[in-house]
XYZ file of C-alpha atoms in Angstrom:
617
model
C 115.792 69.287 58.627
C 116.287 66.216 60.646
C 116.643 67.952 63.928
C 113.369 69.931 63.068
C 111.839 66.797 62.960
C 112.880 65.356 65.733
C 112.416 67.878 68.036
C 108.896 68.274 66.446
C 108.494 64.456 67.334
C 109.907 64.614 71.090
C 107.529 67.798 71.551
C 104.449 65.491 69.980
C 105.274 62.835 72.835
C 105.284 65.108 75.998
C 101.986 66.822 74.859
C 100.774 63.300 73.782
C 102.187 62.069 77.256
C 100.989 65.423 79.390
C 97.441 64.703 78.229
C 98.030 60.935 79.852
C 98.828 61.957 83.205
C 96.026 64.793 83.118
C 93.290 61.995 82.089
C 95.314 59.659 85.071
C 93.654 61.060 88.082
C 90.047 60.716 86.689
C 90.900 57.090 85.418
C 92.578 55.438 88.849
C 89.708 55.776 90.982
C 88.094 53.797 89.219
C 90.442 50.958 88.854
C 90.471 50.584 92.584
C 87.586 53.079 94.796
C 83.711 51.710 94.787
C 81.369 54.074 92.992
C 77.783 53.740 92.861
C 77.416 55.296 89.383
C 80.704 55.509 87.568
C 81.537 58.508 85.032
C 84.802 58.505 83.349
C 85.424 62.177 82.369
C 84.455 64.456 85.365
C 83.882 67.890 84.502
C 85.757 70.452 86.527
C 84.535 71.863 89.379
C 83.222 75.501 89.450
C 84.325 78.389 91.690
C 83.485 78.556 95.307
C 84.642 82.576 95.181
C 87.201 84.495 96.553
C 89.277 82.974 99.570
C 87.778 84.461 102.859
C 84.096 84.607 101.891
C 82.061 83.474 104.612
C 78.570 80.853 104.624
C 75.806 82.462 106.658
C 74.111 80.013 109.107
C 71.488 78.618 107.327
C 72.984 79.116 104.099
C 72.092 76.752 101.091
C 75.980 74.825 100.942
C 74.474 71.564 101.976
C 71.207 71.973 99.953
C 71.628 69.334 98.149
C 72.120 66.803 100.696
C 68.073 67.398 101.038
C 68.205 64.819 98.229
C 70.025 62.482 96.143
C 72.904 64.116 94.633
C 74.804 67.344 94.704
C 75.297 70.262 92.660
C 78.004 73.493 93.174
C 81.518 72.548 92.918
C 84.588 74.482 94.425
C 88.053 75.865 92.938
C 91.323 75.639 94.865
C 93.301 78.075 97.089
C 96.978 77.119 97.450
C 96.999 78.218 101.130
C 96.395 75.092 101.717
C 99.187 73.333 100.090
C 101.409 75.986 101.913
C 100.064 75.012 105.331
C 99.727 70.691 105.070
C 101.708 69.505 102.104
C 105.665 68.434 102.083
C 108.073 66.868 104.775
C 106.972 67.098 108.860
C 110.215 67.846 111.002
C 110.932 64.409 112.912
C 112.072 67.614 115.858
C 108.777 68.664 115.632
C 107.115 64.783 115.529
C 109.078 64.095 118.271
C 108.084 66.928 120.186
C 104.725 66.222 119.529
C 105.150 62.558 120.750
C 106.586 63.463 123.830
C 103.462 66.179 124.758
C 101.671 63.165 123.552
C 102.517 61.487 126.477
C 102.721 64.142 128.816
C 99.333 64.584 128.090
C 98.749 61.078 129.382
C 100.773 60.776 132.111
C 99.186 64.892 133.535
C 95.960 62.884 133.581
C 96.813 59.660 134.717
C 99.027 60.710 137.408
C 96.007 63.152 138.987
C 93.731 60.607 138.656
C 95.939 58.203 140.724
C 96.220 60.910 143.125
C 93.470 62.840 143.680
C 90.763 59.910 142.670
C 92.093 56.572 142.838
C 90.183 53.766 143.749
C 86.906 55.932 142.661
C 86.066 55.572 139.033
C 86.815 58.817 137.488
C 88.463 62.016 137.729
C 86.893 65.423 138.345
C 89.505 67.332 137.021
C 88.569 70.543 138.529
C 87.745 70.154 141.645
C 90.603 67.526 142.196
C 88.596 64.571 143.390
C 87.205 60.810 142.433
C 83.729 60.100 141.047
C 81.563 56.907 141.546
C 78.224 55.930 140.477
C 75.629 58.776 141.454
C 73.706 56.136 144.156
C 71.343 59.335 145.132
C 69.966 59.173 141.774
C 69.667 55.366 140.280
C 68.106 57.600 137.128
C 71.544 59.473 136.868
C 72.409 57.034 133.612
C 74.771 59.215 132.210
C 76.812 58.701 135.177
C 75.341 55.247 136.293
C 75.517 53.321 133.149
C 79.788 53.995 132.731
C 80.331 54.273 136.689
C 80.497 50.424 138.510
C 82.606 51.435 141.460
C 85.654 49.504 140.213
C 88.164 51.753 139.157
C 87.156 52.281 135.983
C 90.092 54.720 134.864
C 92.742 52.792 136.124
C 91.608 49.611 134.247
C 90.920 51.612 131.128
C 94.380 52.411 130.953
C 96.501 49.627 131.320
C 97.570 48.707 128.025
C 98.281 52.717 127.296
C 100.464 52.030 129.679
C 102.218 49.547 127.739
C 102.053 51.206 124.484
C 104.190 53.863 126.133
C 106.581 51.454 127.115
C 106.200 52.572 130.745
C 106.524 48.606 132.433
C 106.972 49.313 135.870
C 103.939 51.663 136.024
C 102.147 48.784 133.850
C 103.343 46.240 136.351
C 102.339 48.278 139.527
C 98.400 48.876 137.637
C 97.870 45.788 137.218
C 98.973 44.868 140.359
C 96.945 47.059 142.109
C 93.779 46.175 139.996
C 94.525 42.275 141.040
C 94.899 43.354 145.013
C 92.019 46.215 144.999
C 89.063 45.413 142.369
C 86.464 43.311 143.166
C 83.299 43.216 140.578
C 80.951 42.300 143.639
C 79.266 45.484 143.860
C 75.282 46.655 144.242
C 76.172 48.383 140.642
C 73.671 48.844 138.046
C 76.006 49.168 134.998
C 75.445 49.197 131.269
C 76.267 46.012 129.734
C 77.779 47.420 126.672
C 79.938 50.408 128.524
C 81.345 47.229 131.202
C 81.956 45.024 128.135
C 84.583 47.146 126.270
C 85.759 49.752 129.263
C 86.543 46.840 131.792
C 85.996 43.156 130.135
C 88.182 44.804 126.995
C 91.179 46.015 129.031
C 91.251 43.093 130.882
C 91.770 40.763 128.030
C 94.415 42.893 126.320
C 96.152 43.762 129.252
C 96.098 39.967 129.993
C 97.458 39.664 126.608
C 100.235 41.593 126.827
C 101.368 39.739 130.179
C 101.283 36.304 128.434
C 103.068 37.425 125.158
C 106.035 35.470 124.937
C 107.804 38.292 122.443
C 106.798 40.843 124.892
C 107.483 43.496 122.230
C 106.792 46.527 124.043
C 109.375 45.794 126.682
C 109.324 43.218 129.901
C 105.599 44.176 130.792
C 105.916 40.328 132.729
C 104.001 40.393 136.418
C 106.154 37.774 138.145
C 103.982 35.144 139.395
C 101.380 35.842 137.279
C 98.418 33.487 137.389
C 96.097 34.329 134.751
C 94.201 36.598 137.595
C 93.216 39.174 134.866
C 91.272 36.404 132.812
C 89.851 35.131 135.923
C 88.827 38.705 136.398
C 87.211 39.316 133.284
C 85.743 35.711 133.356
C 84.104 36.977 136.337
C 82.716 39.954 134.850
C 81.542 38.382 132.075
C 79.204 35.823 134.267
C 77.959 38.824 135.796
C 76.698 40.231 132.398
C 75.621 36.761 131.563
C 71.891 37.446 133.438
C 71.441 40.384 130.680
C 70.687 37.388 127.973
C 68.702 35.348 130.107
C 64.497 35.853 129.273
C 64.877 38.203 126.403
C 62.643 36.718 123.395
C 64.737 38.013 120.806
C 67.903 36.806 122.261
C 68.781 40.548 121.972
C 70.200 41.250 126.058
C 68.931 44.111 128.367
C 70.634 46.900 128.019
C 71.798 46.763 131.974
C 72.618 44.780 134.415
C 73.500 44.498 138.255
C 76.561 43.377 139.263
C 75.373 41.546 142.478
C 71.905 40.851 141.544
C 71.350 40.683 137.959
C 68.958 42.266 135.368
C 67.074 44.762 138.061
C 63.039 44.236 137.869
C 62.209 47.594 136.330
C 64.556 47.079 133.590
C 63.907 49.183 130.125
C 62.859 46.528 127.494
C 64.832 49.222 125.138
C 68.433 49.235 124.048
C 70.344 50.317 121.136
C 71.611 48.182 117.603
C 75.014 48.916 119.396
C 74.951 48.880 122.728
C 73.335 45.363 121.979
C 75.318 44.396 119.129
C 78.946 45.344 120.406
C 79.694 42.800 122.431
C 81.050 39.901 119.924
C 84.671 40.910 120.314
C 85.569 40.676 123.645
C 82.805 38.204 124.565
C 84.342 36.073 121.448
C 88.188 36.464 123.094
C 87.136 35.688 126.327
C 85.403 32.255 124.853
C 88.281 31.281 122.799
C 90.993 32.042 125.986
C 88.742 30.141 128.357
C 87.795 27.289 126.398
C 83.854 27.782 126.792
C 81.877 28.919 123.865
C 78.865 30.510 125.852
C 79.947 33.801 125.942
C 80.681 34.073 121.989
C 77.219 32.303 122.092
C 75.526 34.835 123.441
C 76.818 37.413 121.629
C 76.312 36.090 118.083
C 73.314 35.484 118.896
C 72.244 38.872 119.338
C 74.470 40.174 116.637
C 72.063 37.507 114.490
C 68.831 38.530 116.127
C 69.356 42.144 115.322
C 70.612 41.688 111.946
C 67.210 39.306 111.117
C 65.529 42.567 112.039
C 66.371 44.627 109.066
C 64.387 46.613 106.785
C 63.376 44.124 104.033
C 63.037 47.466 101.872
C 66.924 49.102 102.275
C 68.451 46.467 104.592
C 68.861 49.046 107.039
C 68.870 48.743 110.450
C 67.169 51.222 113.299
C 68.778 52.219 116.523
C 66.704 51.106 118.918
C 64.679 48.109 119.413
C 62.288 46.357 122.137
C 63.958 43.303 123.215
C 60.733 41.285 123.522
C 59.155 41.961 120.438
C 61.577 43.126 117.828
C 59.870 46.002 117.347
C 61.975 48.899 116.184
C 61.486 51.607 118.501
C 63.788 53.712 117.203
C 63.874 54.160 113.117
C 66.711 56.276 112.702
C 69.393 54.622 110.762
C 72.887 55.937 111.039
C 76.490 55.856 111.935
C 76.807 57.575 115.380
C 75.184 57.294 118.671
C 73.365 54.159 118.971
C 74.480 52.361 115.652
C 78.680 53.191 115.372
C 80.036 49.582 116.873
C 77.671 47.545 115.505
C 79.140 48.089 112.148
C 82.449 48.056 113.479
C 82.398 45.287 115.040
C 80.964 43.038 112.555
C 84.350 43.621 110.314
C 86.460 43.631 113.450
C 84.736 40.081 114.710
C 86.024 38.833 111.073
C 89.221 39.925 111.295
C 90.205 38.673 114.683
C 88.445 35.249 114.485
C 88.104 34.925 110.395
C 84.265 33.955 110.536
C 83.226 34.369 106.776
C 79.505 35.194 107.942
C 80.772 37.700 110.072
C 82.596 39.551 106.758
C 79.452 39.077 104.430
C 77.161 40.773 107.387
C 79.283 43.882 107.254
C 79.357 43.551 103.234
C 75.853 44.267 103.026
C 75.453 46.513 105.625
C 78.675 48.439 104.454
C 77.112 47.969 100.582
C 73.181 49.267 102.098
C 75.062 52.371 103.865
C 76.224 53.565 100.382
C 72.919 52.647 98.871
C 70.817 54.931 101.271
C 72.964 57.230 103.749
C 75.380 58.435 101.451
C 74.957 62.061 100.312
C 77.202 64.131 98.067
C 79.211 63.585 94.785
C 80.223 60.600 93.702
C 84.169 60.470 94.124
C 86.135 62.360 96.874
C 88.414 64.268 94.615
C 86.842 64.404 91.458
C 83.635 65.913 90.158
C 81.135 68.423 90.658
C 78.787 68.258 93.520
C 78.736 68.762 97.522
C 81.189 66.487 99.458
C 80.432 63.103 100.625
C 78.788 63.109 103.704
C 76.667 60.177 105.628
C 73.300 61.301 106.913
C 70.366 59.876 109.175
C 67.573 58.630 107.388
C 64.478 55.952 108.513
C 65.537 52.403 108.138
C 62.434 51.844 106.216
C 62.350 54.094 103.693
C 65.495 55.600 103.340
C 64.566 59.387 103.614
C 66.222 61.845 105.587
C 64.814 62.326 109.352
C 66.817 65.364 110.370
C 70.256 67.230 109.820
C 72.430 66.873 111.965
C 75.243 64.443 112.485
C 77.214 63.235 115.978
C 80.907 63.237 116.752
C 80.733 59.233 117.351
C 80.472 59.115 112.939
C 83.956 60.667 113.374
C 85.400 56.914 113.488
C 83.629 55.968 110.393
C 86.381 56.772 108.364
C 88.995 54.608 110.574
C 86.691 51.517 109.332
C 86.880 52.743 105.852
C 90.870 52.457 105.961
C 90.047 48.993 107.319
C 88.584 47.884 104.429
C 90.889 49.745 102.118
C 87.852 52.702 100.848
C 90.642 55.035 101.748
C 89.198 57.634 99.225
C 86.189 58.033 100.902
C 87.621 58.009 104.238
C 89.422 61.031 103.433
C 86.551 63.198 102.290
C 84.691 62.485 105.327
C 87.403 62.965 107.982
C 88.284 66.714 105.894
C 84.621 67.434 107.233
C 85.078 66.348 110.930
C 88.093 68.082 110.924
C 86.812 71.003 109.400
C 84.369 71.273 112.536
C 87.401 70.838 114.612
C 89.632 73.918 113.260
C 86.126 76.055 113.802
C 85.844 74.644 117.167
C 88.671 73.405 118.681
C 86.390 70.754 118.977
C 84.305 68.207 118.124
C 80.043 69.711 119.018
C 78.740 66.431 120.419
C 75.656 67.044 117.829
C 76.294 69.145 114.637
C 73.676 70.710 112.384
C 75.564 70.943 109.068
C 72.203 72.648 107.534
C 72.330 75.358 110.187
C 75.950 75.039 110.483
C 76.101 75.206 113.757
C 76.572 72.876 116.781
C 72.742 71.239 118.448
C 74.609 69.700 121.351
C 77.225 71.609 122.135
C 79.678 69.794 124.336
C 82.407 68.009 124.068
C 83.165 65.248 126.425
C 87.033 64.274 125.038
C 86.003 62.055 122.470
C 88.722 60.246 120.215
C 86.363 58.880 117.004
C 88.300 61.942 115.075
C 91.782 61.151 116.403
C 91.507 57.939 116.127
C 90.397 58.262 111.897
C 93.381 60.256 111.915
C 95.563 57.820 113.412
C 94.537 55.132 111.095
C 94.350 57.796 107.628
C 97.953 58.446 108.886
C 99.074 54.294 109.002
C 97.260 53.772 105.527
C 98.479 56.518 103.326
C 101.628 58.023 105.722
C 100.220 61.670 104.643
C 102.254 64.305 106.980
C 98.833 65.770 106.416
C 96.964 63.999 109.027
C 100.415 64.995 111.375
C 99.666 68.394 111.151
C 95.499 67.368 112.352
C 97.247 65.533 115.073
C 99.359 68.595 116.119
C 96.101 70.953 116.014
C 93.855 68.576 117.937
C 96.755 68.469 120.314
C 97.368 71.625 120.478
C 93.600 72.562 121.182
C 93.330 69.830 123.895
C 96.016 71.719 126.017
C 94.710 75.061 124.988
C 90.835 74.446 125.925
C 90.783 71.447 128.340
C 93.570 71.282 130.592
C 92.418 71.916 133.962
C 94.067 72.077 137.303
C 94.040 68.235 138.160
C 93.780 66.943 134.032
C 91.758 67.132 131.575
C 87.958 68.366 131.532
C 84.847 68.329 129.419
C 84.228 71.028 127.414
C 80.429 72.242 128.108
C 80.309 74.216 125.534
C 82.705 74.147 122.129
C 81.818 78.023 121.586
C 81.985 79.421 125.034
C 84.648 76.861 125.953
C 83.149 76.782 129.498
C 84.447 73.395 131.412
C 82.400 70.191 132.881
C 84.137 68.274 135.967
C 84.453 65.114 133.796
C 87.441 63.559 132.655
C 85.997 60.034 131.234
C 88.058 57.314 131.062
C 88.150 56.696 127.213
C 90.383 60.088 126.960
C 93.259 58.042 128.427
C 92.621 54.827 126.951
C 91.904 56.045 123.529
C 92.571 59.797 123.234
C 95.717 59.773 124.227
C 96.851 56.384 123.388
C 95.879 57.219 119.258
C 97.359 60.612 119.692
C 100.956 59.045 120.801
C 100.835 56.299 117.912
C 100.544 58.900 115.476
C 103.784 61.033 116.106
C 105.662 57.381 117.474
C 106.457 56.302 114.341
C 108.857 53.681 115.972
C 106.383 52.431 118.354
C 106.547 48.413 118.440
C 102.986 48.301 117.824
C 104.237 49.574 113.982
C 107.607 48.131 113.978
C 106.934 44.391 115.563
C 105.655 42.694 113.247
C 103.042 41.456 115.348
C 99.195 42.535 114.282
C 97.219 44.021 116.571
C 93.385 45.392 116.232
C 91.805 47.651 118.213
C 88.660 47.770 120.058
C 85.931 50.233 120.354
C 87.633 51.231 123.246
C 91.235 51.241 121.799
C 92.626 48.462 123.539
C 95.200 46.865 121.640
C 94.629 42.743 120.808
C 96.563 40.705 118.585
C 95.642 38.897 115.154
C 96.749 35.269 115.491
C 95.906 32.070 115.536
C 94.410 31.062 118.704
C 91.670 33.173 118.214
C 90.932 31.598 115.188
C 90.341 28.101 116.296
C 87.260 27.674 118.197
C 85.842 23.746 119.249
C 82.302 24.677 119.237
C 81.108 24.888 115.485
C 78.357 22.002 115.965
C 76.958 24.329 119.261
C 77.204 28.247 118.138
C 74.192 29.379 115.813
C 74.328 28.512 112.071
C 77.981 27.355 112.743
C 78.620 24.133 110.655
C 81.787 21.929 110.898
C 84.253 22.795 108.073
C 82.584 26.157 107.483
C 85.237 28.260 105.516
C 87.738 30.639 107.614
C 90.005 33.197 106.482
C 93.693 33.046 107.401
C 95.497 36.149 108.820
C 97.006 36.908 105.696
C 93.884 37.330 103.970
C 92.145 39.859 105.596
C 90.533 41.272 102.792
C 86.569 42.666 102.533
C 85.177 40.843 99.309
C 84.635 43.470 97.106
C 85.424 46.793 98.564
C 88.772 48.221 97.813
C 91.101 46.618 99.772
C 91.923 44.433 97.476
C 93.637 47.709 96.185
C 97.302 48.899 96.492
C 98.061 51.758 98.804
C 98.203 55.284 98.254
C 100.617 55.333 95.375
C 103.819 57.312 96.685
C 104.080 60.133 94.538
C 100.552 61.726 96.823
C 102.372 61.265 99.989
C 103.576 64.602 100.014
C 100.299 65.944 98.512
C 97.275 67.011 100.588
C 94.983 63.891 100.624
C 92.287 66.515 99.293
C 92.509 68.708 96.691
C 92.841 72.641 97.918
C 89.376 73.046 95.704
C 87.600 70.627 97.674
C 89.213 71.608 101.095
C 87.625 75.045 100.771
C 84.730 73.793 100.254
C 84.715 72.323 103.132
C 85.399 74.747 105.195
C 82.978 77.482 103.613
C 80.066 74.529 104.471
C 81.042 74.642 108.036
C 81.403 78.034 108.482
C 84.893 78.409 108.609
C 85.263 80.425 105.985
């Protein structure tokens, strides 16, 4: 009878300890991910239907994102598990490295050959592009185009990151012997800031980096002529601040001649606000606090300018009067780096007012653009999603989203909401595998795309990239290998890579714009180079809005101009680079635990879901 017993006992403790590690996954969210309203027993969620069935446009999936909440749940199809979860072949990651970088060196090579020294590439008509000087109103073109190379600059430290020194060494040597910023060029301040002023510095800091960890990228007889470069740049811009009575700059400048006399009195939160990172490196390299001056004090003047009623910003202002011009409040076009760049300014130079600015706007964004269930994978409800709404009053003002959110959930792994960055990326991705692309405008109401092209953005690699680093998921490989895969397949033209005019009809533009080699390509070949030095240095490096690599250390930490720069004080509290942690968000959390790494990120359920609310399925 004593056997009886004890097996009776043993089979006790497994059902005892079964029901533990079923009650486990509703419990550890909570120990670590933010929740607005915190449940401790989700229900289960209900059946989306049978695998296959389609969502009409217009259909009511994202009904609930009308309003506060969700409702409608979604049950699991294990075709998904099939496709994303276990082991990716290293074969297969290295392949997918080395197209990676064939990728980059296709469109870098016909740049430097069919449109070197002219700004851009036209991929498919094999020629170089400049600023549009027929038609000053041209801004698309005008505002990115300065007549200085713009590609080749954009590129150098992708360059580097591929190890490739000697074409590193012969860039930058050309860009010291051929570039000159004195040019009758009407730019935009914040496109010159982090294309040009942005490369400059990191490329100058990968010169002067005694480890040199990426190989000898050296320039014998190097004299600092990249920082003298950007310094000059920079002085250019300066004119932009100058008899603004916000403090908030013009949105453009000209090179030669300064702030032109019809200038717009209009910019954007970030074209305005965007400029603290480089402008702050620059300061700290040269010695001379007025261009981190200048660009706190914007950051400051725009932040003052919040909604007293959400703490929201808008997305565009007046310069002159701090009127908001524009009362949309969001996370893509017009607001994206502003955010960013208020937790990147912390962690590069450890200002603690810099960290508590993107608290609140980080802790306002959940409070009034968040839609959708509570936890990513948990509960009942539609999936998190962030929405536009008016900075006053926090109501929805359309229904559509842009493919510049896609990054959002990169800064979410920054701060260590990994959770939530996962449930948002699923839905950019989602519109990718309908696509092959990312709609520059999508309607998730009508499911369908209200801007339709597609200009070779990275936001969504670039998420990827950084889901990747945080949880080491071979799911966000196999994203990497279809984003890839439908670069070649829909945008490789006959001199690079183009534009895609339309993500439906796949029809091409003759643009290849210089971000798809500096950040495109550059996030696409960190992903599958797992021993890249970047991840294997021990060095820290950030990126910038532009994805040019910088590194975390000291000397941008020390700054001799407390008593001058705005609400500065002497002995005001910094934050070593070992503490890098946002004050009450979840980074103060472990990683994701092992035993998911071979998991999908999502649960199938939830993935489905997904997909039926974009139309996928």
């Amino acid at each position: 009878m004593q056997w009886r017993s004890l097996v009776l006992g043993l089979l006790l403790l497994r059902l005892g300890l079964q029901a533990l590690l079923a009650l486990l996954p509703a419990l550890a969210p909570g120990l670590c991910l933010r929740r607005r309203f915190p449940f401790p027993f989700p229900p289960p969620p209900a059946a989306l239907g049978p695998p296959g069935a389609a969502a009409g446009p217009g259909s009511s999936h994202w009904g609930s994102l009308l309003r506060r909440g969700g409702g409608g749940g979604a049950a699991g199809g294990d075709e998904y598990a099939r496709r994303y979860s276990g082991a990716f072949p290293p074969q297969l990651r290295a392949r997918l490295r080395d197209a990676a970088r064939g990728m980059f060196v296709f469109g870098y090579d016909s740049y430097m050959q069919h449109a070197f020294p002219r700004d851009e590439l036209d991929p498919l008509h094999c020629r170089g592009r400049g600023p549009d000087r027929h038609d000053p109103s041209n801004l698309n073109i005008n505002d990115v185009l300065g007549n200085y190379s713009l590609t080749l600059i954009d590129a150098l430290d992708t360059l580097a990151v591929m190890g490739n020194s000697s074409e590193f060494q012969k860039a930058v040597k050309l860009v010291i012997d051929t570039v000159s910023f004195d040019k009758d060029s009407t730019v935009q301040v914040f496109e010159a800031t982090i294309r040009v002023l942005g490369s400059l510095l990191s490329a100058h800091i990968i010169i002067t980096d005694t480890k040199q960890p990426f190989g000898d990228m050296t320039i014998k007889d190097y004299d600092n002529e990249l920082l003298h470069m950007a310094h000059d740049l920079a002085v250019r811009l300066l004119p932009a601040f100058e008899n603004t009575k916000t403090g908030i700059p013009y949105p453009r400048v000209n090179l030669k001649k300064g702030v032109p006399p019809d200038s717009n009195n209009e910019t954007c939160t970030a074209g305005a606000g965007s400029l603290l990172v480089e402008f702050g490196i620059l300061s700290r390299l040269l010695g001379d606090s007025t261009f981190e001056w200048v660009a706190r004090r914007a950051v400051k003047a725009l932040w003052s300018l919040r909604s007293n009623n959400t703490g929201l910003l808008g997305n565009v202002v007046n310069i002159q009067t701090g009127h908001w011009v524009g009362k949309q409040s969001g996370l893509g076009a017009g607001s994206d780096s502003f955010y960013e760049y208020l937790l990147k300014s912390y962690i590069l130079f450890g200002e603690k007012e810099d960290l508590e600015m993107f608290n609140d706007a980080y802790r306002n964004i959940q409070n009034h653009l968040r839609r959708g269930r509570e936890a990513c994978n948990e509960g009942e409800g539609d999936p998190p999603l962030y929405v536009n709404v008016n900075m006053f009053t926090g109501q929805l003002m359309n229904t559509w989203i842009d493919s510049l959110q896609a990054f959002f959930p990169g800064l979410q792994v920054l701060i260590g909401d990994v959770e939530d960055a996962i449930c948002l990326h699923a839905f950019y991705y989602a519109i990718w595998k309908r696509y092959g692309a990312l709609p520059e405008r999508y309607n998730w109401q009508l499911q369908a795309p209200d801007v339709p092209f597609y200009p070779l953005r990275p936001e969504l690699v670039e998420s990827t990239y950084l889901l990747y680093q945080a949880t080491k998921n071979p799911f966000y490989l196999h994203v990497g290998m279809d984003i890839l895969q439908s670069l070649e397949k829909y945008t490789k033209a006959k001199c690079g890579y183009a534009t895609l005019h339309h993500v439906v009809e796949k029809t091409k533009e003759d643009r290849m714009e210089s971000f798809f080699l500096s950040e495109t390509c550059k996030y696409l070949y960190l992903l599958f180079d797992e021993e890249n030095p970047l991840h294997k240095s021990g060095n820290k490096y950030m990126f910038t809005t532009e994805g040019h690599i910088v590194s975390v250390d000291e000397r941008f930490r020390n700054s001799l101009w407390q008593d001058i720069l705005p609400g500065e004080e002497d002995g005001a509290e910094k934050i070593k680079p070992n503490e890098l942690k946002a004050v009450n968000f979840s980074s103060n959390c472990n990683r994701v635990p092992d035993e998911r790494r071979y998991l999908l990120p999502l649960k199938s359920n939830y993935m489905r879901q997904i997909d039926q609310m974009v139309g996928l399925i």
